[in-house]
Amino acid sequence: MNILSRKAAPAEAADTSDLIPADYRLPVWFFAFEGVLAAAFDILKAFPAAWPVLLFLLVANITISLTLMRKRIKLAKALWRGKDTRKIALALIALRIGSHFTLNALGLAVTSTLGHVLFALVMAATTIGLLAYSQETAIRALTTTPTPTPPATLAM
């Protein structure tokens, strides 16, 4: 880049031709991190003293994501740019708020430790399942090479 001119040099394309789908896959423990963090609200309601553990897991998740999983950054970017991931995130928030609101409206508010533990398990399992589905969709999109369209022929 020439400092005197304000034009940036064109970016070089990343060579991903030697990558296989296994290179993109996020490890299973990453999904476990996300599941625990998705269930954090109910975990804290069931066990209020667990906040230091959840805080540690959040910091560990961010640290590991930015260091050990650096080579999978392309998948992470593809996941967050995709409409499906945003829909999943919004659906999980709607599920959380909607289910508690509905139960409260019916007079069946979750107040027991067991109820919050069960809610935490459901939220964790739902999060893990939806993220695994989103990952498979993104990997399929990243590894599928588009087929060129044949040239149009002139009909006489």
mmCIF file of N, CA and C in Angstrom, residues 19 37 43 71 78 93 95 99 135 144:
data_model
loop_
_atom_site.group_PDB
_atom_site.id
_atom_site.type_symbol
_atom_site.label_atom_id
_atom_site.label_comp_id
_atom_site.label_asym_id
_atom_site.label_seq_id
_atom_site.Cartn_x
_atom_site.Cartn_y
_atom_site.Cartn_z
ATOM 1 N N LEU A 19 -8.130 -27.518 1.660
ATOM 2 C CA LEU A 19 -8.890 -27.781 2.869
ATOM 3 C C LEU A 19 -9.998 -28.792 2.597
ATOM 4 N N LEU A 37 -23.400 -21.928 27.968
ATOM 5 C CA LEU A 37 -23.651 -20.489 28.001
ATOM 6 C C LEU A 37 -25.101 -20.172 27.636
ATOM 7 N N ILE A 43 -29.188 -21.983 34.811
ATOM 8 C CA ILE A 43 -28.164 -22.492 35.734
ATOM 9 C C ILE A 43 -28.026 -21.531 36.910
ATOM 10 N N LYS A 71 -7.705 -21.180 12.838
ATOM 11 C CA LYS A 71 -7.775 -21.653 11.455
ATOM 12 C C LYS A 71 -9.213 -21.884 11.000
ATOM 13 N N ALA A 78 -18.516 -17.345 8.146
ATOM 14 C CA ALA A 78 -19.622 -17.796 7.296
ATOM 15 C C ALA A 78 -20.875 -18.051 8.129
ATOM 16 N N ILE A 93 -33.526 -16.997 21.613
ATOM 17 C CA ILE A 93 -33.961 -15.927 22.521
ATOM 18 C C ILE A 93 -35.478 -15.942 22.654
ATOM 19 N N LEU A 95 -37.427 -18.501 22.188
ATOM 20 C CA LEU A 95 -37.786 -19.700 22.942
ATOM 21 C C LEU A 95 -37.619 -19.471 24.436
ATOM 22 N N SER A 99 -41.109 -19.175 26.317
ATOM 23 C CA SER A 99 -41.486 -20.311 27.166
ATOM 24 C C SER A 99 -41.702 -19.879 28.609
ATOM 25 N N GLN A 135 -23.729 -25.532 11.322
ATOM 26 C CA GLN A 135 -22.367 -25.836 10.893
ATOM 27 C C GLN A 135 -22.378 -26.726 9.658
ATOM 28 N N THR A 144 -18.854 -26.965 -1.404
ATOM 29 C CA THR A 144 -19.480 -27.264 -2.685
ATOM 30 C C THR A 144 -18.972 -26.278 -3.710
#
